[in-house]
């Protein structure tokens, strides 16, 4: 574009005179508009189709048109096929309602190339409030738009990557959960098989001592079975509810012994422990309850051996306390530590870093266990 | 005395079927048949009269225990699932009474048999529901309505 030629065209002053009758030649305001690097036009809504009545040089440089090509025309020649319909509608509405508008719109130069135009339109009224002109300024914001597009594209790409990675991780987790269920299924089936083998074997044995021994073994394995059954019933496989376990265990052992004259007294807070502690805790409780069942109650003249067995579980300040008590004969006559059951209990206690104590409960025995246990997860206390 | 139950066992593990048969007989009931697959089970359902069928979910021909339950449907038997994977059972339980979770204990199973005998012969059952036994939602409503 020839700067010199467009700078002072013959009719430029005339145009300015047309605009503001009050402001003539040499008016510094009009001169500033003509010379500014900001593209500006003025349109006359009182004429047919709101034509451009003034366009500064910056507008001509921006759009590539000659002045005579734009003056007298409606601005819509700047629009093209990819101009946003919504933005066009906004411009129309602003003109119809005589309001300000600031909008980004894709516009076309004379040579067909495009640029992003940050358009500002404002109505100009005279003292009486009558609409005189529309003033419009154009700013080429193609660079900003490009980086905006790049940011959006980057964001889309990033979001897509995150989504893909999440899907991969979810699939991996699902595969692992399936595997866990499969392994769990096998462990449970095998425990069932082991119990079955012992049970079937013990039925063929006539020696009473051997039968009893197999019976004790079955009890221990069934305690493990009960742990496994309970462990995977809950949603969270890493935690184990000891109180629910104790309830299952005592009802199982009492039913199996057929000793309906023994009365269970349970005082169980809901307490969960980490899954890795489930087996040792369960085995320990099983040993203590079976001991009470087997040894605590002396036969009465009528052949019954009645009494009560209590299990109490509580959780004061980060500790798990378990008490297994009976109101039987007490342990004054007990033969010492040589037997397997006692050794097992004590070793399990060591493994759990638990303190265990046998107390004379007069009548009977009270075994008190206390071990560290972390804080309870939320929502598990009722 | 309540009349004992006639039991059909649908289980692919021979050892577990044997043990179950022993426990069923010890409790005074009788076993009318043992099937290890869907086909065998169908055949047995058609040719025998059972009060109750204990059905494992996983059989020799795949996870067809549900199909067995559906086949038994409203023929005269009732179904109790027996599985190490109770999560596999559909929500509607295919019409079954409930599920005995494996591994069960000897006394858990014996108690379940007593509970089921009461439920089948003189519903609703009066003895306590055994540990490891879960009722289907439908039977929960009939046999153990919330007080
Ligand atoms: N609650 C109790 N009341 C009375 N005596 C008990 C009680 N608990 C244990 N005893 C005594 O302590 C002894 C040792 O018990 P322990 O559990 O070690 O052996 P056991 O039960 O005889 O055999 P097993 O090794 O199969 O457990 C028992 O033989 C019994 O005399
Ligand atoms: Mg012992």
Coordinates of C-alpha atoms and ligand atoms in Angstrom, one line a residue:
Chain A
X1 CA 0.0 0.0 0.0
X2 CA 1.3 3.4 -0.9
X3 CA 1.4 5.3 2.4
X4 CA 2.0 8.7 0.9
X5 CA -0.9 8.4 -1.5
X6 CA -3.6 7.3 1.0
X7 CA -2.4 9.6 3.7
X8 CA -3.8 12.8 2.2
X9 CA -6.3 11.8 -0.5
X10 CA -8.2 14.7 -2.0
X11 CA -11.6 14.0 -0.4
X12 CA -10.3 12.9 3.0
X13 CA -10.9 16.2 4.6
X14 CA -14.2 16.4 3.0
X15 CA -15.2 13.1 4.6
X16 CA -14.2 14.4 8.0
X17 CA -16.1 17.5 7.4
X18 CA -19.1 15.4 6.6
X19 CA -18.8 13.7 9.9
X20 CA -18.6 16.4 12.3
X21 CA -19.8 19.7 11.1
X22 CA -18.6 21.3 14.3
X23 CA -15.1 20.0 13.8
X24 CA -13.3 21.4 10.7
X25 CA -10.0 21.1 9.1
X26 CA -7.0 21.1 11.4
X27 CA -9.1 19.8 14.3
X28 CA -6.5 17.9 16.3
X29 CA -9.1 15.2 17.2
X30 CA -10.0 14.4 13.6
X31 CA -6.3 14.5 12.6
X32 CA -5.5 12.0 15.4
X33 CA -8.2 9.6 14.1
X34 CA -6.9 9.8 10.6
X35 CA -3.3 9.2 11.6
X36 CA -3.7 6.6 14.3
X37 CA -2.3 3.1 13.7
X38 CA -5.6 1.8 15.2
X39 CA -7.9 0.9 12.3
X40 CA -11.1 2.9 12.6
X41 CA -14.3 3.6 10.6
X42 CA -17.4 5.5 11.0
X43 CA -20.8 4.5 9.5
X44 CA -24.0 6.5 9.1
X45 CA -27.1 4.6 10.2
X46 CA -29.3 7.3 9.0
X47 CA -28.4 6.4 5.4
X48 CA -29.6 3.4 3.5
X49 CA -27.9 0.2 4.7
X50 CA -25.7 2.0 7.2
X51 CA -22.7 2.7 4.9
X52 CA -19.1 3.6 5.8
X53 CA -18.7 7.3 5.7
X54 CA -15.2 7.5 7.0
X55 CA -12.3 5.0 7.1
X56 CA -8.8 5.9 8.3
X57 CA -5.6 4.8 6.7
X58 CA -5.0 2.1 9.2
X59 CA -8.3 0.5 8.2
X60 CA -7.2 0.5 4.5
X61 CA -3.8 -1.0 5.4
X62 CA -5.4 -3.7 7.5
X63 CA -8.0 -4.7 4.9
X64 CA -6.1 -4.0 1.7
X65 CA -8.9 -2.0 0.1
X66 CA -8.7 1.5 -1.5
X67 CA -10.7 4.2 0.2
X68 CA -13.1 4.5 -2.7
X69 CA -13.8 0.8 -2.5
X70 CA -15.1 1.0 1.0
X71 CA -16.7 4.3 1.5
X72 CA -20.5 4.1 0.8
X73 CA -20.5 0.4 1.5
X74 CA -21.9 -1.6 4.4
X75 CA -19.1 -3.3 6.4
X76 CA -20.3 -6.8 5.7
X77 CA -17.9 -7.1 2.8
X78 CA -15.3 -7.9 5.5
X79 CA -17.2 -11.1 6.2
X80 CA -16.7 -14.4 4.5
X81 CA -17.7 -18.1 4.6
X82 CA -15.8 -18.8 7.8
X83 CA -16.9 -15.8 9.8
X84 CA -18.8 -16.9 12.8
X85 CA -22.6 -16.7 12.4
X86 CA -23.0 -16.0 16.0
X87 CA -20.6 -13.0 16.0
X88 CA -22.4 -11.6 12.9
X89 CA -25.7 -11.9 14.7
X90 CA -24.2 -10.1 17.7
X91 CA -23.1 -7.2 15.4
X92 CA -26.5 -7.0 13.8
X93 CA -28.2 -6.9 17.2
X94 CA -25.8 -4.2 18.5
X95 CA -26.6 -2.0 15.5
X96 CA -30.4 -2.6 15.8
X97 CA -30.4 -1.9 19.5
X98 CA -27.8 0.9 19.3
X99 CA -25.6 -0.6 21.9
X100 CA -21.8 -1.1 22.4
X101 CA -20.3 -4.4 21.3
X102 CA -16.9 -6.0 21.6
X103 CA -16.5 -9.2 19.7
X104 CA -13.8 -11.3 18.0
X105 CA -14.7 -12.1 14.4
X106 CA -12.8 -13.7 11.5
X107 CA -12.7 -11.1 8.6
X108 CA -11.5 -11.3 5.0
X109 CA -9.0 -8.9 3.3
X110 CA -9.4 -7.8 -0.3
X111 CA -7.0 -10.5 -1.4
X112 CA -9.1 -13.2 0.3
X113 CA -6.7 -13.7 3.2
X114 CA -8.2 -13.7 6.7
X115 CA -7.4 -12.1 10.0
X116 CA -9.0 -12.2 13.5
X117 CA -10.6 -8.8 14.2
X118 CA -11.2 -7.7 17.8
X119 CA -14.1 -5.4 16.7
X120 CA -15.4 -2.7 18.9
X121 CA -18.6 -0.9 17.9
X122 CA -20.1 2.1 19.7
X123 CA -23.1 4.3 18.8
X124 CA -22.6 8.1 18.7
X125 CA -25.5 10.4 19.5
X126 CA -25.9 14.1 19.4
X127 CA -26.9 16.3 22.3
X128 CA -30.6 15.5 21.8
X129 CA -29.8 11.8 22.1
X130 CA -30.4 11.1 18.4
X131 CA -28.3 8.5 16.9
X132 CA -25.7 10.0 14.5
X133 CA -23.1 7.5 13.7
X134 CA -21.5 4.2 14.6
X135 CA -17.9 4.3 15.5
X136 CA -16.0 1.1 15.0
X137 CA -12.4 0.1 15.6
X138 CA -10.6 -3.0 14.4
X139 CA -7.6 -4.7 15.9
X140 CA -5.8 -7.6 14.2
X141 CA -5.6 -10.2 17.0
X142 CA -4.6 -13.1 14.7
X143 CA -1.5 -13.9 16.8
X144 CA -3.5 -14.0 20.1
X145 CA -6.1 -16.3 18.4
X146 CA -3.4 -18.6 17.1
X147 CA -1.9 -19.0 20.5
X148 CA -5.4 -19.5 22.0
X149 CA -6.0 -22.2 19.4
X150 CA -2.7 -23.7 20.2
X151 CA -3.5 -23.7 24.0
X152 CA -6.9 -25.3 23.3
X153 CA -5.3 -27.9 21.0
X154 CA -2.6 -28.6 23.6
X155 CA -5.2 -28.9 26.3
X156 CA -7.3 -31.3 24.2
X157 CA -4.2 -33.4 23.4
X158 CA -3.2 -33.5 27.1
X159 CA -6.8 -34.4 28.2
X160 CA -6.8 -37.2 25.6
X161 CA -3.5 -38.5 26.9
X162 CA -4.7 -38.4 30.5
X163 CA -7.9 -40.2 29.4
X164 CA -6.0 -42.9 27.6
X165 CA -3.7 -43.4 30.5
X166 CA -6.6 -43.6 33.0
X167 CA -8.3 -46.2 30.8
X168 CA -5.1 -48.2 30.7
X169 CA -4.7 -48.0 34.5
X170 CA -8.4 -49.0 35.0
X171 CA -8.0 -52.0 32.7
X172 CA -4.8 -53.0 34.7
X173 CA -6.7 -52.6 38.0
X174 CA -9.6 -54.6 36.7
X175 CA -7.3 -57.4 35.5
X176 CA -5.6 -57.4 38.9
X177 CA -9.0 -57.5 40.7
X178 CA -10.1 -60.4 38.5
X179 CA -6.8 -62.2 39.3
X180 CA -7.3 -61.5 43.0
X181 CA -10.8 -62.9 42.9
X182 CA -9.5 -66.0 41.0
X183 CA -6.8 -66.6 43.6
X184 CA -9.3 -66.0 46.4
X185 CA -11.7 -68.4 44.8
X186 CA -8.9 -71.1 44.7
X187 CA -7.8 -70.5 48.2
X188 CA -11.3 -70.9 49.5
X189 CA -11.9 -74.0 47.5
X190 CA -8.6 -75.5 48.7
X191 CA -9.4 -74.7 52.3
X192 CA -12.8 -76.5 51.8
X193 CA -10.9 -79.4 50.3
X194 CA -8.5 -79.6 53.2
X195 CA -11.4 -79.6 55.7
X196 CA -13.2 -82.3 53.7
X197 CA -10.1 -84.5 53.6
X198 CA -9.7 -84.2 57.4
X199 CA -13.3 -84.8 58.1
X200 CA -13.6 -87.8 55.8
X201 CA -10.3 -89.3 57.2
X202 CA -11.4 -88.8 60.8
X203 CA -14.6 -90.7 60.1
X204 CA -12.6 -93.8 59.2
X205 CA -10.4 -93.6 62.4
X206 CA -11.5 -95.7 65.4
X207 CA -8.8 -94.6 67.9
X208 CA -10.4 -92.0 70.1
X209 CA -7.2 -90.0 70.7
X210 CA -6.5 -89.8 67.0
X211 CA -10.1 -88.8 66.3
X212 CA -9.9 -86.0 68.9
X213 CA -6.6 -84.8 67.4
X214 CA -8.1 -84.7 63.9
X215 CA -11.1 -82.9 65.3
X216 CA -8.8 -80.2 66.8
X217 CA -7.0 -79.9 63.5
X218 CA -10.3 -79.5 61.7
X219 CA -11.3 -76.7 64.2
X220 CA -8.1 -74.8 63.5
X221 CA -8.5 -75.1 59.7
X222 CA -12.1 -74.1 60.0
X223 CA -11.0 -71.0 61.9
X224 CA -8.8 -70.1 58.9
X225 CA -11.7 -70.9 56.6
X226 CA -13.9 -68.5 58.5
X227 CA -11.3 -65.8 58.2
X228 CA -11.1 -66.3 54.5
X229 CA -14.8 -66.4 54.0
X230 CA -15.2 -63.1 56.0
X231 CA -12.2 -61.4 54.5
X232 CA -13.5 -61.2 50.9
X233 CA -17.1 -60.6 51.8
X234 CA -16.4 -57.0 52.6
X235 CA -15.7 -54.4 50.0
X236 CA -12.3 -53.5 51.4
X237 CA -10.2 -56.7 51.2
X238 CA -7.4 -55.1 53.2
X239 CA -9.4 -54.9 56.4
X240 CA -11.0 -57.5 58.6
X241 CA -13.8 -57.2 61.1
X242 CA -12.7 -59.2 64.2
X243 CA -16.0 -58.8 66.0
X244 CA -18.0 -60.3 63.2
X245 CA -15.5 -63.1 63.1
X246 CA -15.8 -63.8 66.8
X247 CA -19.6 -64.0 66.5
X248 CA -19.3 -66.6 63.7
X249 CA -16.6 -68.5 65.5
X250 CA -18.4 -68.9 68.8
X251 CA -21.7 -70.0 67.2
X252 CA -19.7 -72.5 65.1
X253 CA -17.8 -74.0 67.9
X254 CA -20.8 -74.2 70.2
X255 CA -22.9 -75.8 67.5
X256 CA -20.1 -78.2 66.6
X257 CA -19.6 -79.3 70.2
X258 CA -23.3 -79.8 70.7
X259 CA -23.1 -78.2 74.1
X260 CA -26.3 -76.3 74.3
X261 CA -25.9 -75.9 78.0
X262 CA -23.0 -73.5 77.5
X263 CA -24.1 -69.9 77.3
X264 CA -22.1 -67.4 75.2
X265 CA -21.8 -63.8 76.5
X266 CA -20.6 -61.4 73.8
X267 CA -19.6 -57.8 74.3
X268 CA -18.2 -56.8 71.0
X269 CA -17.4 -53.4 69.7
X270 CA -17.1 -53.3 65.9
X271 CA -13.4 -53.4 65.3
X272 CA -11.4 -53.8 62.1
X273 CA -7.8 -54.8 61.9
X274 CA -5.5 -55.0 58.9
X275 CA -5.9 -58.1 56.8
X276 CA -2.5 -59.4 57.6
X277 CA -3.3 -59.6 61.3
X278 CA -6.6 -61.5 60.7
X279 CA -5.2 -65.0 60.6
X280 CA -3.0 -64.8 63.8
X281 CA -5.8 -63.0 65.8
X282 CA -8.4 -65.5 64.6
X283 CA -6.2 -68.5 65.5
X284 CA -5.5 -67.2 68.9
X285 CA -9.1 -66.6 69.7
X286 CA -10.0 -70.0 68.4
X287 CA -7.4 -71.6 70.7
X288 CA -8.7 -69.8 73.7
X289 CA -12.3 -70.5 73.1
X290 CA -11.7 -74.2 72.4
X291 CA -9.6 -74.5 75.5
X292 CA -12.5 -73.1 77.6
X293 CA -14.9 -75.5 75.9
X294 CA -12.6 -78.5 76.4
X295 CA -11.1 -77.8 79.8
X296 CA -13.1 -75.3 81.9
X297 CA -16.3 -77.1 82.7
X298 CA -16.3 -80.2 85.0
X299 CA -18.9 -82.8 84.5
X300 CA -21.9 -82.5 86.9
X301 CA -23.5 -85.6 88.5
X302 CA -26.3 -85.3 85.8
X303 CA -23.7 -85.6 83.0
X304 CA -23.9 -81.9 81.9
X305 CA -21.1 -79.5 81.9
X306 CA -22.7 -76.1 81.9
X307 CA -21.3 -72.6 82.2
X308 CA -20.7 -69.5 80.2
X309 CA -17.9 -68.4 77.9
X310 CA -17.4 -64.7 77.3
X311 CA -15.7 -62.8 74.5
X312 CA -15.2 -59.1 74.9
X313 CA -13.5 -56.8 72.4
X314 CA -12.8 -53.2 72.8
X315 CA -10.6 -50.5 71.3
X316 CA -9.3 -47.9 73.8
X317 CA -6.8 -45.4 72.4
X318 CA -5.1 -47.3 69.5
X319 CA -5.2 -50.6 71.2
X320 CA -7.2 -53.7 70.5
X321 CA -8.2 -55.5 73.7
X322 CA -9.6 -59.0 73.6
X323 CA -10.8 -61.0 76.6
X324 CA -11.8 -64.6 76.6
X325 CA -13.3 -65.7 79.9
X326 CA -15.1 -68.7 81.4
X327 CA -16.6 -69.4 84.8
X328 CA -15.2 -72.9 85.0
X329 CA -12.6 -74.7 87.1
X330 CA -9.7 -72.3 86.6
X331 CA -6.2 -73.1 85.7
X332 CA -4.6 -73.9 89.0
X333 CA -4.2 -77.6 88.0
X334 CA -2.9 -76.9 84.5
X335 CA 0.2 -78.9 83.6
X336 CA 2.3 -76.0 82.2
X337 CA 3.5 -74.9 78.8
X338 CA 4.4 -78.1 77.2
X339 CA 1.3 -78.6 75.0
X340 CA 1.0 -77.3 71.4
X341 CA -2.1 -75.1 72.0
X342 CA -0.4 -72.9 74.6
X343 CA 2.8 -72.6 72.6
X344 CA 0.8 -71.6 69.5
X345 CA -1.1 -68.9 71.5
X346 CA 2.2 -67.5 72.9
X347 CA 4.0 -67.5 69.5
X348 CA 1.0 -65.8 67.8
X349 CA 1.0 -63.2 70.6
X350 CA 4.7 -62.5 69.9
X351 CA 4.0 -62.2 66.2
X352 CA 1.3 -59.6 66.9
X353 CA 3.4 -57.8 69.6
X354 CA 0.5 -58.5 71.9
X355 CA 0.6 -58.8 75.7
X356 CA -1.3 -61.8 76.9
X357 CA -2.1 -62.7 80.5
X358 CA -4.0 -65.6 82.2
X359 CA -5.9 -64.3 85.2
X360 CA -7.7 -66.2 87.9
X361 CA -11.3 -65.0 87.5
X362 CA -12.6 -66.9 90.6
X363 CA -14.5 -68.8 89.4
X364 CA -12.8 -69.6 86.1
X365 CA -10.2 -68.1 83.9
X366 CA -9.9 -64.7 82.2
X367 CA -7.4 -64.4 79.4
X368 CA -6.6 -60.8 78.5
X369 CA -4.9 -59.8 75.3
X370 CA -3.8 -56.3 74.4
X371 CA -2.2 -55.3 71.1
X372 CA -1.5 -52.1 69.2
X373 CA -4.0 -51.4 66.4
X374 CA -4.0 -48.4 64.2
X375 CA -6.8 -45.8 64.0
X376 CA -10.2 -47.1 62.8
X377 CA -11.2 -46.1 59.3
X378 CA -14.0 -43.6 59.0
X379 CA -17.5 -45.0 58.7
X380 CA -16.7 -48.3 60.3
X381 CA -17.6 -47.3 63.8
X382 CA -21.3 -47.7 64.5
Chain B
X1 CA -39.9 -84.8 63.9
X2 CA -39.9 -82.9 60.7
X3 CA -39.7 -85.1 57.6
X4 CA -36.1 -85.3 56.3
X5 CA -35.0 -83.7 53.0
X6 CA -34.2 -85.3 49.6
X7 CA -31.1 -83.5 48.3
X8 CA -29.6 -83.2 44.9
X9 CA -25.9 -82.2 44.7
X10 CA -24.6 -80.3 41.7
X11 CA -20.8 -80.0 42.3
X12 CA -17.8 -80.6 40.1
X13 CA -15.3 -81.4 42.9
X14 CA -15.7 -85.1 43.8
X15 CA -14.2 -84.6 47.3
X16 CA -16.6 -81.8 48.1
X17 CA -19.5 -83.8 46.8
X18 CA -18.5 -86.8 48.9
X19 CA -18.1 -84.7 52.0
X20 CA -21.4 -82.9 51.4
X21 CA -23.1 -86.3 50.9
X22 CA -21.7 -87.5 54.2
X23 CA -22.8 -84.4 56.1
X24 CA -26.3 -84.5 54.5
X25 CA -26.7 -88.2 55.5
X26 CA -25.3 -87.5 59.0
X27 CA -28.0 -84.9 59.5
X28 CA -30.6 -87.6 58.7
X29 CA -31.4 -86.5 55.1
X30 CA -30.8 -88.4 51.9
X31 CA -29.0 -87.7 48.6
X32 CA -30.9 -88.5 45.5
X33 CA -28.2 -87.7 43.0
X34 CA -24.9 -86.0 42.1
X35 CA -24.3 -84.1 38.9
X36 CA -21.1 -82.4 37.8
X37 CA -22.3 -80.4 34.7
X38 CA -25.3 -78.6 33.4
X39 CA -26.3 -81.6 31.1
X40 CA -26.0 -84.1 34.0
X41 CA -27.9 -81.8 36.3
X42 CA -30.8 -81.3 33.8
X43 CA -31.0 -85.0 33.3
X44 CA -31.1 -85.6 37.0
X45 CA -33.6 -82.8 37.6
X46 CA -35.9 -84.5 35.1
X47 CA -35.6 -88.0 36.5
X48 CA -35.4 -87.6 40.3
X49 CA -37.5 -85.9 43.0
X50 CA -35.5 -83.6 45.2
X51 CA -36.7 -81.1 47.8
X52 CA -33.5 -79.1 47.6
X53 CA -30.6 -78.8 45.2
X54 CA -27.2 -77.6 46.4
X55 CA -25.7 -76.0 43.3
X56 CA -22.0 -74.9 42.8
X57 CA -21.7 -72.0 40.4
X58 CA -18.6 -73.4 38.7
X59 CA -19.1 -76.8 37.1
X60 CA -17.1 -79.0 34.7
X61 CA -18.5 -77.2 31.7
X62 CA -18.0 -73.6 33.1
X63 CA -20.0 -71.2 35.2
X64 CA -23.2 -73.0 34.5
X65 CA -24.6 -73.2 38.0
X66 CA -26.9 -70.3 37.3
X67 CA -28.3 -72.1 34.3
X68 CA -28.9 -75.2 36.5
X69 CA -30.9 -73.0 38.9
X70 CA -32.9 -71.4 36.1
X71 CA -33.6 -74.9 34.7
X72 CA -34.8 -76.1 38.0
X73 CA -36.9 -73.0 38.0
X74 CA -40.4 -73.8 39.4
X75 CA -40.0 -77.6 39.3
X76 CA -40.6 -79.0 42.7
X77 CA -37.0 -78.4 44.1
X78 CA -35.6 -75.4 45.7
X79 CA -32.1 -74.2 45.0
X80 CA -29.3 -73.2 47.3
X81 CA -26.1 -72.0 45.8
X82 CA -22.8 -73.2 47.2
X83 CA -19.8 -71.2 46.0
X84 CA -16.5 -69.7 47.0
X85 CA -17.4 -66.7 44.8
X86 CA -20.8 -65.4 45.9
X87 CA -20.2 -62.2 44.0
X88 CA -20.9 -64.2 40.8
X89 CA -24.5 -64.7 41.7
X90 CA -26.9 -62.4 39.9
X91 CA -28.9 -60.0 42.1
X92 CA -32.1 -61.9 41.5
X93 CA -30.4 -65.2 42.6
X94 CA -32.1 -67.0 39.7
X95 CA -34.9 -67.9 42.1
X96 CA -32.7 -69.6 44.6
X97 CA -33.3 -69.4 48.4
X98 CA -29.8 -68.2 49.1
X99 CA -26.1 -69.0 49.2
X100 CA -23.8 -71.0 51.4
X101 CA -20.4 -69.4 51.1
X102 CA -17.4 -71.7 50.7
X103 CA -15.4 -72.5 52.7
X104 CA -18.2 -73.5 55.1
X105 CA -17.5 -75.2 58.4
X106 CA -18.9 -78.6 59.3
X107 CA -21.2 -77.1 61.9
X108 CA -22.1 -74.2 59.6
X109 CA -23.3 -76.6 57.0
X110 CA -25.2 -78.8 59.6
X111 CA -26.9 -75.6 60.9
X112 CA -27.8 -74.6 57.3
X113 CA -29.4 -78.0 56.7
X114 CA -31.5 -77.6 59.8
X115 CA -32.5 -74.1 58.9
X116 CA -33.4 -75.2 55.3
X117 CA -35.3 -78.2 56.6
X118 CA -37.5 -75.9 58.7
X119 CA -37.8 -73.5 55.8
X120 CA -38.8 -76.1 53.3
X121 CA -41.1 -78.1 55.5
X122 CA -42.5 -75.5 57.9
X123 CA -41.7 -72.1 56.6
X124 CA -40.6 -69.7 57.9
X125 CA -37.6 -71.3 59.6
X126 CA -37.4 -70.7 63.4
X127 CA -33.7 -71.5 64.1
X128 CA -31.1 -68.9 63.9
X129 CA -29.6 -68.2 60.4
X130 CA -26.2 -69.9 60.3
X131 CA -23.0 -68.0 59.8
X132 CA -22.0 -68.0 56.1
X133 CA -25.5 -68.4 54.9
X134 CA -27.1 -65.5 53.0
X135 CA -30.7 -65.4 51.9
X136 CA -31.7 -64.0 48.5
X137 CA -33.6 -60.7 48.7
X138 CA -36.9 -62.5 47.8
X139 CA -36.5 -65.1 50.6
X140 CA -35.1 -62.5 53.0
X141 CA -38.5 -60.8 52.7
X142 CA -40.5 -64.0 53.3
X143 CA -38.3 -65.9 55.7
X144 CA -36.7 -63.1 57.7
X145 CA -38.8 -59.9 57.4
X146 CA -37.2 -57.0 59.4
X147 CA -38.9 -56.8 62.8
Ligands
LIG1 N1 -9.9 -72.1 80.1 C1 -9.3 -73.1 80.7 N2 -9.8 -73.7 81.9 C2 -9.2 -74.7 82.5 N3 -8.0 -75.2 82.1 C3 -7.4 -74.7 81.0 C4 -8.1 -73.7 80.2 N4 -7.3 -73.4 79.2 C5 -6.2 -74.3 79.2 N5 -6.3 -75.0 80.3 C6 -5.3 -76.0 80.7 O1 -4.1 -75.8 80.1 C7 -3.7 -76.9 79.4 C8 -2.9 -76.5 78.1 O2 -3.8 -76.1 77.1 P1 -3.4 -76.2 75.6 O3 -4.3 -75.5 74.8 O4 -1.9 -75.9 75.5 O5 -3.5 -77.8 75.4 P2 -4.7 -78.7 75.0 O6 -5.9 -77.8 74.8 O7 -4.9 -79.7 76.1 O8 -4.3 -79.4 73.7 P3 -4.1 -78.6 72.3 O9 -2.6 -78.6 72.1 O10 -4.7 -79.5 71.3 O11 -4.7 -77.3 72.4 C9 -4.9 -77.7 79.1 O12 -4.6 -79.1 79.0 C10 -5.8 -77.4 80.3 O13 -5.4 -78.3 81.4
LIG2 MG1 -5.9 -76.1 73.5

